[in-house]
Tab-separated table of C-alpha atoms and ligand atoms in Angstrom:
chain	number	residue	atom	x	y	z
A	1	UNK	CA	-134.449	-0.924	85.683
A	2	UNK	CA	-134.214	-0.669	89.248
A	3	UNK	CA	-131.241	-2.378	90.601
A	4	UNK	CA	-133.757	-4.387	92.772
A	5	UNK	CA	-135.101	-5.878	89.955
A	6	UNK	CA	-132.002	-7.075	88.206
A	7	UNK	CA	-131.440	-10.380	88.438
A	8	UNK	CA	-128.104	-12.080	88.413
A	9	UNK	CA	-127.909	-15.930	86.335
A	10	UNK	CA	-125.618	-18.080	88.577
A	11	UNK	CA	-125.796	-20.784	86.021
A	12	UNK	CA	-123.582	-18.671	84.173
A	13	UNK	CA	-120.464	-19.518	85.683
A	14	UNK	CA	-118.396	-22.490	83.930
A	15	UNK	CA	-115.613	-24.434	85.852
A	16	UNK	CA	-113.653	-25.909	83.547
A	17	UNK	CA	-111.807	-28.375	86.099
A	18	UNK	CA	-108.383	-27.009	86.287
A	19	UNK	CA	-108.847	-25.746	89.523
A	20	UNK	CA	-105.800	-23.512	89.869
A	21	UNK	CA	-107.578	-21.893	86.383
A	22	UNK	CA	-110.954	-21.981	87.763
A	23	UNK	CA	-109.200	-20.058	91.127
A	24	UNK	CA	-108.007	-17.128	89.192
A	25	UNK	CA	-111.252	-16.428	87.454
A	26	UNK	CA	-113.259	-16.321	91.054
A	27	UNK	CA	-114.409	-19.748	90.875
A	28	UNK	CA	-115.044	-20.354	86.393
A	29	UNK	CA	-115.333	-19.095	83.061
A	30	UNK	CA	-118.316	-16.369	83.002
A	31	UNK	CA	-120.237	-17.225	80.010
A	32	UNK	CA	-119.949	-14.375	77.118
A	33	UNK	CA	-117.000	-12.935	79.024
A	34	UNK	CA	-114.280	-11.560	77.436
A	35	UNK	CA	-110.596	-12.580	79.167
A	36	UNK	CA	-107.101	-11.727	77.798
A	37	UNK	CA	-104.275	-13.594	78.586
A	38	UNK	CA	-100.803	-12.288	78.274
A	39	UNK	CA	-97.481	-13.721	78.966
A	40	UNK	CA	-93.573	-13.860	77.830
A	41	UNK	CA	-93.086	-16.026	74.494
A	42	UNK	CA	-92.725	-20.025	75.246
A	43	UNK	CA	-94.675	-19.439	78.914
A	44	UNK	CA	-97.251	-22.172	78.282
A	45	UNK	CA	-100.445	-19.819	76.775
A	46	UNK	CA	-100.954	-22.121	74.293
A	47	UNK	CA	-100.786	-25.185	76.148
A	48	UNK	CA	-102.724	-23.602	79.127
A	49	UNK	CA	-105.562	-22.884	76.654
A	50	UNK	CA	-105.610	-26.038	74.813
A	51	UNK	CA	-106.300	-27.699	78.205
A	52	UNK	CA	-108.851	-25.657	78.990
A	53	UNK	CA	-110.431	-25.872	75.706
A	54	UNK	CA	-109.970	-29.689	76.256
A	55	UNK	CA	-111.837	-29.690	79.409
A	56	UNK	CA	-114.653	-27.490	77.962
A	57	UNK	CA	-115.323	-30.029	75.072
A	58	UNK	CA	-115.041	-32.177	77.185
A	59	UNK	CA	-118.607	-31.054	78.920
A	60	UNK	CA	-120.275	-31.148	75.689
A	61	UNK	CA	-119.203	-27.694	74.675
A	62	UNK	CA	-118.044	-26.545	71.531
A	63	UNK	CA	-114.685	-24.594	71.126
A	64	UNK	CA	-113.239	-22.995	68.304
A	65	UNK	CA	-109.884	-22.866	68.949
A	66	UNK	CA	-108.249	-20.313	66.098
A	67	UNK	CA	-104.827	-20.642	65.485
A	68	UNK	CA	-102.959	-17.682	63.391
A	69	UNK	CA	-99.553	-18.793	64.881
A	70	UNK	CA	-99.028	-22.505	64.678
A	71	UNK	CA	-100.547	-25.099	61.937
A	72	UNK	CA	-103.114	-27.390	62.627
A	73	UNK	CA	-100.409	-30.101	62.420
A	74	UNK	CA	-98.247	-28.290	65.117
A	75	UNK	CA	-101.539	-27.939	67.096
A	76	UNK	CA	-102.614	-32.053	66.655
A	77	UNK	CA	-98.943	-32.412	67.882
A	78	UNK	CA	-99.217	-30.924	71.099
A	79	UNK	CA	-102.696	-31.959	71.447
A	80	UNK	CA	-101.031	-35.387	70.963
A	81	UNK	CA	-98.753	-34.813	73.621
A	82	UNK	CA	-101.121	-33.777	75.957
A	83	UNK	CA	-103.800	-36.525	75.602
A	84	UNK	CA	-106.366	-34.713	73.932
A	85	UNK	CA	-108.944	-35.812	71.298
A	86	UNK	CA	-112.386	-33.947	71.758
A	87	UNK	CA	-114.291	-34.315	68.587
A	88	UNK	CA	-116.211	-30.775	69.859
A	89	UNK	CA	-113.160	-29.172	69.580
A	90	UNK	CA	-112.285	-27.500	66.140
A	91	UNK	CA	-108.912	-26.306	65.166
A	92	UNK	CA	-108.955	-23.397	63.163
A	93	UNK	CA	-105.875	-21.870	61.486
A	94	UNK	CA	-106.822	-18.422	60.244
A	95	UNK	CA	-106.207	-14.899	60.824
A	96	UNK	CA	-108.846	-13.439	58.748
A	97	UNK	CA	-111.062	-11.767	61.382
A	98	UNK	CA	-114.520	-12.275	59.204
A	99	UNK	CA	-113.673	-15.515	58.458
A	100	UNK	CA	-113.492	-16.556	61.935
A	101	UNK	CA	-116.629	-14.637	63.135
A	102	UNK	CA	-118.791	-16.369	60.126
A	103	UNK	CA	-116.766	-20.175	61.386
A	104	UNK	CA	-118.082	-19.307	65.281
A	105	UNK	CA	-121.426	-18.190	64.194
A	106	UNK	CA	-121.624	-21.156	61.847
A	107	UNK	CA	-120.800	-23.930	64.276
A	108	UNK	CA	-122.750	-22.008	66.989
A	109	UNK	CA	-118.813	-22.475	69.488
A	110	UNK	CA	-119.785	-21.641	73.082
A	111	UNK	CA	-116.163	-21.052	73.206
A	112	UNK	CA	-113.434	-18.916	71.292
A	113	UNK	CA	-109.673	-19.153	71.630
A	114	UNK	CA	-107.866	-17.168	69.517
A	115	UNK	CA	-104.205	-17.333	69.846
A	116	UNK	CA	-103.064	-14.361	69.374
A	117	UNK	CA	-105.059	-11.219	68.614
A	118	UNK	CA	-101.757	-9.844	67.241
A	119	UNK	CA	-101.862	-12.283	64.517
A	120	UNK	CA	-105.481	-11.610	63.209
A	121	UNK	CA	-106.768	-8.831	60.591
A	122	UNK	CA	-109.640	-7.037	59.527
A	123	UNK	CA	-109.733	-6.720	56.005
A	124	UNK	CA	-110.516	-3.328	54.746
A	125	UNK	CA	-107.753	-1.718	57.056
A	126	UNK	CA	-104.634	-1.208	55.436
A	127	UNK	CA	-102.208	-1.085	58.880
A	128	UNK	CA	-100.281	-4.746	59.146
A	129	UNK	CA	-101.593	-7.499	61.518
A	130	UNK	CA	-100.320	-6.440	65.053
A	131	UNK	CA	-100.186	-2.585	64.678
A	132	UNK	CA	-102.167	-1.191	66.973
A	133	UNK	CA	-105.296	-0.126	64.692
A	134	UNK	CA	-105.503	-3.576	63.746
A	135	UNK	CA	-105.310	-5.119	67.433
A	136	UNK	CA	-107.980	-2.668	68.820
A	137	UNK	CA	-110.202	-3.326	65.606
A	138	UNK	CA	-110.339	-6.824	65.850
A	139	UNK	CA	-110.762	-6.922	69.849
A	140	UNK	CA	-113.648	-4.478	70.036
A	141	UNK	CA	-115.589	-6.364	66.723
A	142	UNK	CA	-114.777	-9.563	68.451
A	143	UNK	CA	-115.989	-8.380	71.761
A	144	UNK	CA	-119.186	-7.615	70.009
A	145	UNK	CA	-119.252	-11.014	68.899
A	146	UNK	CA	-118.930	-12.292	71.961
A	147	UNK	CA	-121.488	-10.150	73.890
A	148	UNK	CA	-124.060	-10.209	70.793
A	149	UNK	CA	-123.868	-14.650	70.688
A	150	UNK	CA	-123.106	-14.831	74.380
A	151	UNK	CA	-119.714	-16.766	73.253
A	152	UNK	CA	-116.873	-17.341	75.883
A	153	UNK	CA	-114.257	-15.674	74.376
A	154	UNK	CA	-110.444	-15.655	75.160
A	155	UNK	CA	-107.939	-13.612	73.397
A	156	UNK	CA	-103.484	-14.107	74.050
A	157	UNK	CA	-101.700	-11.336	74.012
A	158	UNK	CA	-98.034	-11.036	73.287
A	159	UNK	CA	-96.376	-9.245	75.558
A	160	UNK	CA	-93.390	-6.816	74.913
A	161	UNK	CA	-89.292	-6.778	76.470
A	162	UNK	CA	-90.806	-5.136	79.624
A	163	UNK	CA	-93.591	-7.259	80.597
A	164	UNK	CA	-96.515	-5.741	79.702
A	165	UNK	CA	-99.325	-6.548	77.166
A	166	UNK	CA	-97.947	-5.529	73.378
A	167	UNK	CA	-100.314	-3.636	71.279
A	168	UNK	CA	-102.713	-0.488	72.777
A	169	UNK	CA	-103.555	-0.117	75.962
A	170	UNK	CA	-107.231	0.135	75.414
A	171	UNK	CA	-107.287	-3.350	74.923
A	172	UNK	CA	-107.025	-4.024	77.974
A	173	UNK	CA	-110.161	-1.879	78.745
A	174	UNK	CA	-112.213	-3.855	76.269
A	175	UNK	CA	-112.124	-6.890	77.387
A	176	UNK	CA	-113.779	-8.160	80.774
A	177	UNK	CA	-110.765	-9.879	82.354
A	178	UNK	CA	-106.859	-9.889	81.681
A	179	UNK	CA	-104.697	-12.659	83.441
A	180	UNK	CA	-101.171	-12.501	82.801
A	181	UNK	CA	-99.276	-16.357	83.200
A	182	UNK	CA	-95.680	-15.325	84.606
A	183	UNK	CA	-92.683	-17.382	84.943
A	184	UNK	CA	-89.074	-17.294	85.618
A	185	UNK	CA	-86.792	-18.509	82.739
A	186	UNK	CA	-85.300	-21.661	84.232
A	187	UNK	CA	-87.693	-22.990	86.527
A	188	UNK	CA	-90.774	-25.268	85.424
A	189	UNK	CA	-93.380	-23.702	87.898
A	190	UNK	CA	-95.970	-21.027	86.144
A	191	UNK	CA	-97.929	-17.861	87.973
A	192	UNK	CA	-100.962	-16.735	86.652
A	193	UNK	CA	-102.506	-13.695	87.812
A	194	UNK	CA	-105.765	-12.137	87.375
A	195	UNK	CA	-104.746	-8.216	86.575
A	196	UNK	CA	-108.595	-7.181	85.705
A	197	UNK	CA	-111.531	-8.803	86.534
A	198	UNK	CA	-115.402	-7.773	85.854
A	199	UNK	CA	-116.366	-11.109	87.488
A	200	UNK	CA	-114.468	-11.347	90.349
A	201	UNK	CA	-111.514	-10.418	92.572
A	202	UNK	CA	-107.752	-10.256	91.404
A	203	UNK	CA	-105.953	-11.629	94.232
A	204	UNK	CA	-106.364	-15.139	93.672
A	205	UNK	CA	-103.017	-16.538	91.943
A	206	UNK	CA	-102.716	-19.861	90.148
A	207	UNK	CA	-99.671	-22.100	90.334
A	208	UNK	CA	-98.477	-24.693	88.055
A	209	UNK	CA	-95.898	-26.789	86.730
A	210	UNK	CA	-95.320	-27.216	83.592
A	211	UNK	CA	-94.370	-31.040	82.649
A	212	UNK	CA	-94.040	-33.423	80.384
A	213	UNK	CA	-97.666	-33.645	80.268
A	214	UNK	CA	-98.350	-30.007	79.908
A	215	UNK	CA	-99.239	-27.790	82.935
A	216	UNK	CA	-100.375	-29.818	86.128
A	217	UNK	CA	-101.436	-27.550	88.786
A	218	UNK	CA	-99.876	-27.527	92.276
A	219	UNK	CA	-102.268	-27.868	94.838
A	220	UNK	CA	-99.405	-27.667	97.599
A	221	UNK	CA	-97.158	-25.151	96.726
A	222	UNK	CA	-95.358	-24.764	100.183
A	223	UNK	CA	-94.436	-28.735	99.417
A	224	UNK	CA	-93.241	-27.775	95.811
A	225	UNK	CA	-91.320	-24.696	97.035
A	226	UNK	CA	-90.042	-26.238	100.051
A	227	UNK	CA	-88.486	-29.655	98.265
A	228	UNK	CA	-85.255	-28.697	97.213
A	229	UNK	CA	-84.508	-27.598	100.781
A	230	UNK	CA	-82.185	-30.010	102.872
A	231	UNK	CA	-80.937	-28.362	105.812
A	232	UNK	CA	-80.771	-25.113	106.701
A	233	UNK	CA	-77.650	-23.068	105.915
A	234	UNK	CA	-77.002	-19.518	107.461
A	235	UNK	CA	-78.905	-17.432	105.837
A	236	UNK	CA	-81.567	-19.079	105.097
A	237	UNK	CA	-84.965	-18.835	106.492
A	238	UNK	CA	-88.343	-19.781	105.972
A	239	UNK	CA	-91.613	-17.305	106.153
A	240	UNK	CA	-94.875	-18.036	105.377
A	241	UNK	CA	-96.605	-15.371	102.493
A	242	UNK	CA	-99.967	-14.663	101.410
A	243	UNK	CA	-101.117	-15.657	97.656
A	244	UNK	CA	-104.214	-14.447	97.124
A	245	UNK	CA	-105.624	-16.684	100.216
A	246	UNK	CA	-103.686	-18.851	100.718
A	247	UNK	CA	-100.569	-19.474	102.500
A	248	UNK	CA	-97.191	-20.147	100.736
A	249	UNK	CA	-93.945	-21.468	102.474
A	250	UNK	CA	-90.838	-19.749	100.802
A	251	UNK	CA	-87.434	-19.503	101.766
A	252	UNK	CA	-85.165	-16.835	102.051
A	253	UNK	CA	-81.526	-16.794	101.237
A	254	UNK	CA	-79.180	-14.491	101.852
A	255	UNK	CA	-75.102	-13.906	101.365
A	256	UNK	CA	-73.711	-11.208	103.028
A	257	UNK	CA	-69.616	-10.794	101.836
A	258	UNK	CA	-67.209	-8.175	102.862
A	259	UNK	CA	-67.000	-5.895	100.043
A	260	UNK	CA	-63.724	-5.753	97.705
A	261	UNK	CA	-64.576	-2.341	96.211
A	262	UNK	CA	-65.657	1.114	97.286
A	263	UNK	CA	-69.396	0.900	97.417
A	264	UNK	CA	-71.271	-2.155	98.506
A	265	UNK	CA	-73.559	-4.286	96.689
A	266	UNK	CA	-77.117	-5.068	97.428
A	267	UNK	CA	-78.647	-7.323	95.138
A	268	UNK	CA	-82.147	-8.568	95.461
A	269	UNK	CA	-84.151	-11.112	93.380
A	270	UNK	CA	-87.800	-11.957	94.117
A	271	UNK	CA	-88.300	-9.202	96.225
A	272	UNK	CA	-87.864	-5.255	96.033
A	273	UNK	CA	-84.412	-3.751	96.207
A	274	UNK	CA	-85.453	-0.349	97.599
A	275	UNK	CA	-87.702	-2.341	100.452
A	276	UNK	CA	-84.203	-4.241	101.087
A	277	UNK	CA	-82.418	-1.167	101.184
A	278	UNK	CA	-84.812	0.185	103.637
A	279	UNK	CA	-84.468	-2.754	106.339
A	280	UNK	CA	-80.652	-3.146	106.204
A	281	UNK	CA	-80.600	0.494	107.530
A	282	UNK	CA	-83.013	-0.742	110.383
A	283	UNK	CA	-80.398	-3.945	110.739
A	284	UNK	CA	-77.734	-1.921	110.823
A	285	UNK	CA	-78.929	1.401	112.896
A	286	UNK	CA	-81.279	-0.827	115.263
A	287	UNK	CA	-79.901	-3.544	115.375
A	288	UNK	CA	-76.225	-2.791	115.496
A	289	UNK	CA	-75.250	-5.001	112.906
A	290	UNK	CA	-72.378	-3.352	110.745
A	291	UNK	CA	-73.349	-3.695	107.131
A	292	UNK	CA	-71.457	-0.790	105.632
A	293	UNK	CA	-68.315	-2.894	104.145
A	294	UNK	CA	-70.772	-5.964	103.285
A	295	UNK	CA	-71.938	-6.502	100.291
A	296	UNK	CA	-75.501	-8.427	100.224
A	297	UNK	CA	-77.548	-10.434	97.641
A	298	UNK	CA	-80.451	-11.705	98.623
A	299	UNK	CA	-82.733	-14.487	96.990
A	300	UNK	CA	-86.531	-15.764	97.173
A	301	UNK	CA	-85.248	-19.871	96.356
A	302	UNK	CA	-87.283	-21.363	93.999
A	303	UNK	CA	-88.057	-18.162	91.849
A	304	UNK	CA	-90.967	-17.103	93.796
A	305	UNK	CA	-91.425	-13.051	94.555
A	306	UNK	CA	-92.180	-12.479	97.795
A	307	UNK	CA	-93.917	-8.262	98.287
A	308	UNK	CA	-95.459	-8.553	101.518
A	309	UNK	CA	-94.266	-6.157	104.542
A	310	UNK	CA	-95.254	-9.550	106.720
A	311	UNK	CA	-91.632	-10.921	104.823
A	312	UNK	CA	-89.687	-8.431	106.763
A	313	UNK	CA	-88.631	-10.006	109.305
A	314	UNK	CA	-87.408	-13.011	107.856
A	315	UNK	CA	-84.956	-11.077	105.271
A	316	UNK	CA	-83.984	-8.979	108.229
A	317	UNK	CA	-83.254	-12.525	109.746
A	318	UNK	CA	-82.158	-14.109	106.580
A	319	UNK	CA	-79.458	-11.469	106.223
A	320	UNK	CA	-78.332	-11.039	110.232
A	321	UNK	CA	-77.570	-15.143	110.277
A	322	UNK	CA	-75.653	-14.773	106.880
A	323	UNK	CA	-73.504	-12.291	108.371
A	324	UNK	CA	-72.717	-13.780	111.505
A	325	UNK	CA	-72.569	-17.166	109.950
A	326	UNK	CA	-74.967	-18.778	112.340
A	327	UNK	CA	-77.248	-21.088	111.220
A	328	UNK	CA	-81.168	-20.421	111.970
A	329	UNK	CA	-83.287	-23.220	113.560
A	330	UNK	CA	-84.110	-25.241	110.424
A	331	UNK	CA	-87.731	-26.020	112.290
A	332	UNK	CA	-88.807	-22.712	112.836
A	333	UNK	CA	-90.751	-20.020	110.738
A	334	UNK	CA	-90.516	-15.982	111.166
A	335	UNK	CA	-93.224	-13.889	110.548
A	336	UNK	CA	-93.220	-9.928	110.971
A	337	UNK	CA	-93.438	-6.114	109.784
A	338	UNK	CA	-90.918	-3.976	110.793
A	339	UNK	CA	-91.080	-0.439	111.554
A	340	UNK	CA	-88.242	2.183	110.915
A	341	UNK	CA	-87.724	2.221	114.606
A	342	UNK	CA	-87.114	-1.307	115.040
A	343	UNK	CA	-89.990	-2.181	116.044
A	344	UNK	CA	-92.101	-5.447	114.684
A	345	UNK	CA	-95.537	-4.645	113.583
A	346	UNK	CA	-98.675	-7.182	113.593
A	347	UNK	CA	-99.084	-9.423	110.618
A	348	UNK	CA	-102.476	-9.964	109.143
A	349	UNK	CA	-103.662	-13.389	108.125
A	350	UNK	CA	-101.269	-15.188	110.939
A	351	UNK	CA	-103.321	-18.195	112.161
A	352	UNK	CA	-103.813	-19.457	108.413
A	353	UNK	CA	-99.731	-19.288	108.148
A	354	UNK	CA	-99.312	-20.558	111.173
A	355	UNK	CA	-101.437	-23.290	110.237
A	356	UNK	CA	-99.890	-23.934	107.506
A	357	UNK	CA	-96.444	-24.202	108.894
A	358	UNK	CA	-97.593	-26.382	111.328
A	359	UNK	CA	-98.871	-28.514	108.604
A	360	UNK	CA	-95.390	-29.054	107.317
A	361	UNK	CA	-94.012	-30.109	110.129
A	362	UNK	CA	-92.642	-26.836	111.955
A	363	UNK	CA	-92.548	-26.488	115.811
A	364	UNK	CA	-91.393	-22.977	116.662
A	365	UNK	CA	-92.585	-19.393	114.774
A	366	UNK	CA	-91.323	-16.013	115.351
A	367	UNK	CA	-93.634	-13.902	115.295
A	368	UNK	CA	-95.023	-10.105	116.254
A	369	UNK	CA	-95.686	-9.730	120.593
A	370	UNK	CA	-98.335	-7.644	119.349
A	371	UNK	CA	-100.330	-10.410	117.410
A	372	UNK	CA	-100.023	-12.579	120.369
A	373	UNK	CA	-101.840	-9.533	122.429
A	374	UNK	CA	-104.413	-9.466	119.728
A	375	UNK	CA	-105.925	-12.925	121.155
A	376	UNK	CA	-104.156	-15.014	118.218
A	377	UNK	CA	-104.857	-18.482	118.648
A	378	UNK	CA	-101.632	-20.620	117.977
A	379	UNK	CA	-102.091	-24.073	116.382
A	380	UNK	CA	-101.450	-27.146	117.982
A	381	UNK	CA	-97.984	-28.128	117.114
A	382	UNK	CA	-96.300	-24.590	117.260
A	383	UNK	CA	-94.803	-22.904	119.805
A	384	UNK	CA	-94.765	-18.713	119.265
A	385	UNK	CA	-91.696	-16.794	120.298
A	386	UNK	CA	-93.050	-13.018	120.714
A	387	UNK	CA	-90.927	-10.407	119.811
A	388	UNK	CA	-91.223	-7.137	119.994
A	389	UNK	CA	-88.545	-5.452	117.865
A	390	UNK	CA	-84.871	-6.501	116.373
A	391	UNK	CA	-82.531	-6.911	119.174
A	392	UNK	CA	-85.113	-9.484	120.713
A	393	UNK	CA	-86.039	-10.987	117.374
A	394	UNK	CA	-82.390	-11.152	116.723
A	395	UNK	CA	-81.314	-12.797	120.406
A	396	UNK	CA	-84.228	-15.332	119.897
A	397	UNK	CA	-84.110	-16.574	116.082
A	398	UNK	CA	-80.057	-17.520	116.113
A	399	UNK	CA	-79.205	-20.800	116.893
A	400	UNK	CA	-80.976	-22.756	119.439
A	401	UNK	CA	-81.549	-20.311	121.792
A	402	UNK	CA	-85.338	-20.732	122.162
A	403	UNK	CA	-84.293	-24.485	122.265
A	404	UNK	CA	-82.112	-23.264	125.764
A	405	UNK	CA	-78.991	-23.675	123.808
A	406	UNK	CA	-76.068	-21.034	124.360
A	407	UNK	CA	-75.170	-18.992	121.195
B	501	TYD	P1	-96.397	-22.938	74.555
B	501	TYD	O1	-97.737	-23.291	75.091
B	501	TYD	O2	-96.196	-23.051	73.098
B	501	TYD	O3	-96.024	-21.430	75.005
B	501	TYD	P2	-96.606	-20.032	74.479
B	501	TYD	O4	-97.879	-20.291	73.732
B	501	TYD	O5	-96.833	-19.217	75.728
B	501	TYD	O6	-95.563	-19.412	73.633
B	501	TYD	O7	-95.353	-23.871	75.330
B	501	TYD	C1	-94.119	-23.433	75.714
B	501	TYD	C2	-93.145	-24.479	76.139
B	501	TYD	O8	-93.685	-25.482	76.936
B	501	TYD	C3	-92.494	-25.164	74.982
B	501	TYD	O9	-91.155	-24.674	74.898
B	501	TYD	C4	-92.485	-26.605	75.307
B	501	TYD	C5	-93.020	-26.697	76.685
B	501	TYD	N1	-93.969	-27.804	76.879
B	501	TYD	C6	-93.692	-28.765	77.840
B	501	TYD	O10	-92.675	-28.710	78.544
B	501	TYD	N2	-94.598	-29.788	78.040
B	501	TYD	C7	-95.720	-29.915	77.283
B	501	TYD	O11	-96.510	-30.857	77.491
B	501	TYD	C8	-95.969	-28.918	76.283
B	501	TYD	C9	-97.198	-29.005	75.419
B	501	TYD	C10	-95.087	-27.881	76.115
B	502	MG	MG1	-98.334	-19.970	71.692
């Protein structure tokens, strides 16, 4: 066919009404899509997925919902917990893989969960449930399925000790989309994260909590992130990041501590070691801050990562006020990229932080001369404080002194 003629269906998008779900998948479910979700044991998959499958019955849709993990009973409890009765929503504990196609075909699902394609099997291959000729087996007849009926179909997949999906690698080129739901161990907010997408883009990330209640999403996350803060100790400082498009509040703690033993630590968590390795030699060389006898640990609060070269300043910051033990103005944000010579680079994306930090209530930002040159348009509220490299960025962030206060 010419590709003139093709016709796309936009009807066949579904939102399902968890709109930090809906986000990651570019706006929906795509109907006979295939999507793979992978994440640690006890992240929320299962709950995540119930939810959705709650919401989808819900709109008069019929899920299958196979479970070859938990019982039915374990299911109805957490169903229980959540809320959720949807007669249109079947509970299915199997793991026999032509069982469950003739159960989907039968009650004609537009939906199928099955959690977890490590748990299923094909009879008539002799490898255990979960090897790998198993997992691909069951994905690619399953994908058929799906494609073949048109049936929404959405696969978990464990994940092994280093993070990534268990089982071979060509599952991941079967299926349409893979989202991976991330977490860190102690803290109750969830990440998910589109990896793949056939459907859409993969920058969008979705952020929840997960509650008594299951997972709620959090439609303010610079709010969440930014309400265990009370004052401002030195060292820490506030930047606002880019997920996906929209723009997060995080703070920034460091602890810089003269060293007791030969070498000196640097410890980073939430944000790349070698990157942090990289600026305290531009602290240190550019800014004539001794570092060399510190030792320095730095930490995204909250659990957050933050990878954006737009964070630099602020950890540059961050660290500098830590080891001079000077507070940083608690209502100010810093926002920059910093080149090996010292210098700070423009920032993409800096009116929508900015506006988002004015938002919440903060007056002054720190941010790149060069931006400011660029025409940016600063939102009512904030006052900018251009810098141009370290020593100025430095001289204007500790305490006060934009404020006309002596250090
Ligand atoms: P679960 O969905 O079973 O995780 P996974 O399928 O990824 O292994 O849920 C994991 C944890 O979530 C479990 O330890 C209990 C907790 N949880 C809540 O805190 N609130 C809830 O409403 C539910 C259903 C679970
Ligand atoms: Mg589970």
């Amino acid at each position: 066919m010419s590709i003139a003629e093709i016709k796309s269906d936009p009807s066949s998008r579904v939102e399902t009404g968890l709109v930090e779900f809906d986000r990651v998948l570019s706006g929906g479910l795509t109907k006979g899509s295939m999507i793979l979700i992978g994440g640690p044991p006890g992240i929320g998959k299962s709950t995540l997925l119930l939810q959705v499958a709650e919401r989808l019955a819900s709109q008069n849709k019929k899920i299958l919902y196979v479970t070859g993990e938990e019982s039915q009973q374990q299911v109805h409890l957490r169903a229980g917990r959540l809320g959720l009765n949807s007669p249109s929503l079947y509970i299915y504990p199997e793991i026999n893989l032509e069982a469950i196609e003739n159960q989907a075909a039968a009650l004609d699902v537009d939906t199928l969960i099955v959690d977890s394609i490590q748990t299923l099997f094909k009879p008539g291959l002799s490898p255990a449930p979960g090897s790998v000729t198993q997992v691909r087996e069951c994905a690619s007849d399953l994908f058929r399925l799906c494609k073949t009926r048109g049936i929404t179909t959405i696969l978990v997949g464990h994940v092994t000790k280093d993070g990534s999906l268990a089982g071979p690698r060509v599952l991941e080129h079967i299926v349409d989309t893979v989202l991976s739901f991330e977490g860190e161990g102690f803290q109750s907010f969830r990440l998910l994260k589109a990896i793949k997408n056939r459907f859409g883009n993969t920058h969008e990330i979705g952020i929840f909590e997960m509650s008594e209640k299951g997972l709620k999403g959090i439609s303010n996350p610079s709010e969440f992130f930014l309400s265990q803060r009370s004052s401002l100790a030195p060292g820490a400082v506030i930047v606002p990041v880019m997920e996906g498009s929209r723009p997060v509040l995080v703070e920034l703690q460091a602890l810089v501590t003269r060293s007791a033993y030969g070498i000196p630590a640097r410890r980073a968590s939430g944000f790349d070691l070698n990157r942090l390795q990289v600026l305290l030699a531009v602290l240190e060389r550019r800014g004539r801050l001794p570092l060399a006898g510190a030792d320095v640990y730095l930490n995204v609060a909250g659990g957050m990562s933050v990878d954006e070269p737009a964070a630099d300043l602020g950890i540059l910051i961050a660290v500098a006020s830590a080891a001079v033990d000077r507070p940083v103005d608690s209502e100010t944000v810093i926002i920059g990229e910093i080149g090996l010579a010292g210098e700070i680079r423009a920032v993409a994306a800096i009116e929508r932080r900015l506006a988002e930090a004015a938002r919440l209530g903060f007056k002054f930002a720190i941010l790149p001369a060069y931006n400011m040159h660029k025409g940016l348009n600063v939102p009512e509220g904030i006052t900018a404080i251009e810098v141009e490299n370290i020593k100025e960025a430095l001289k204007k962030s500790l305490p006060g002194d934009h404020r006309g206060k002596e250090i």
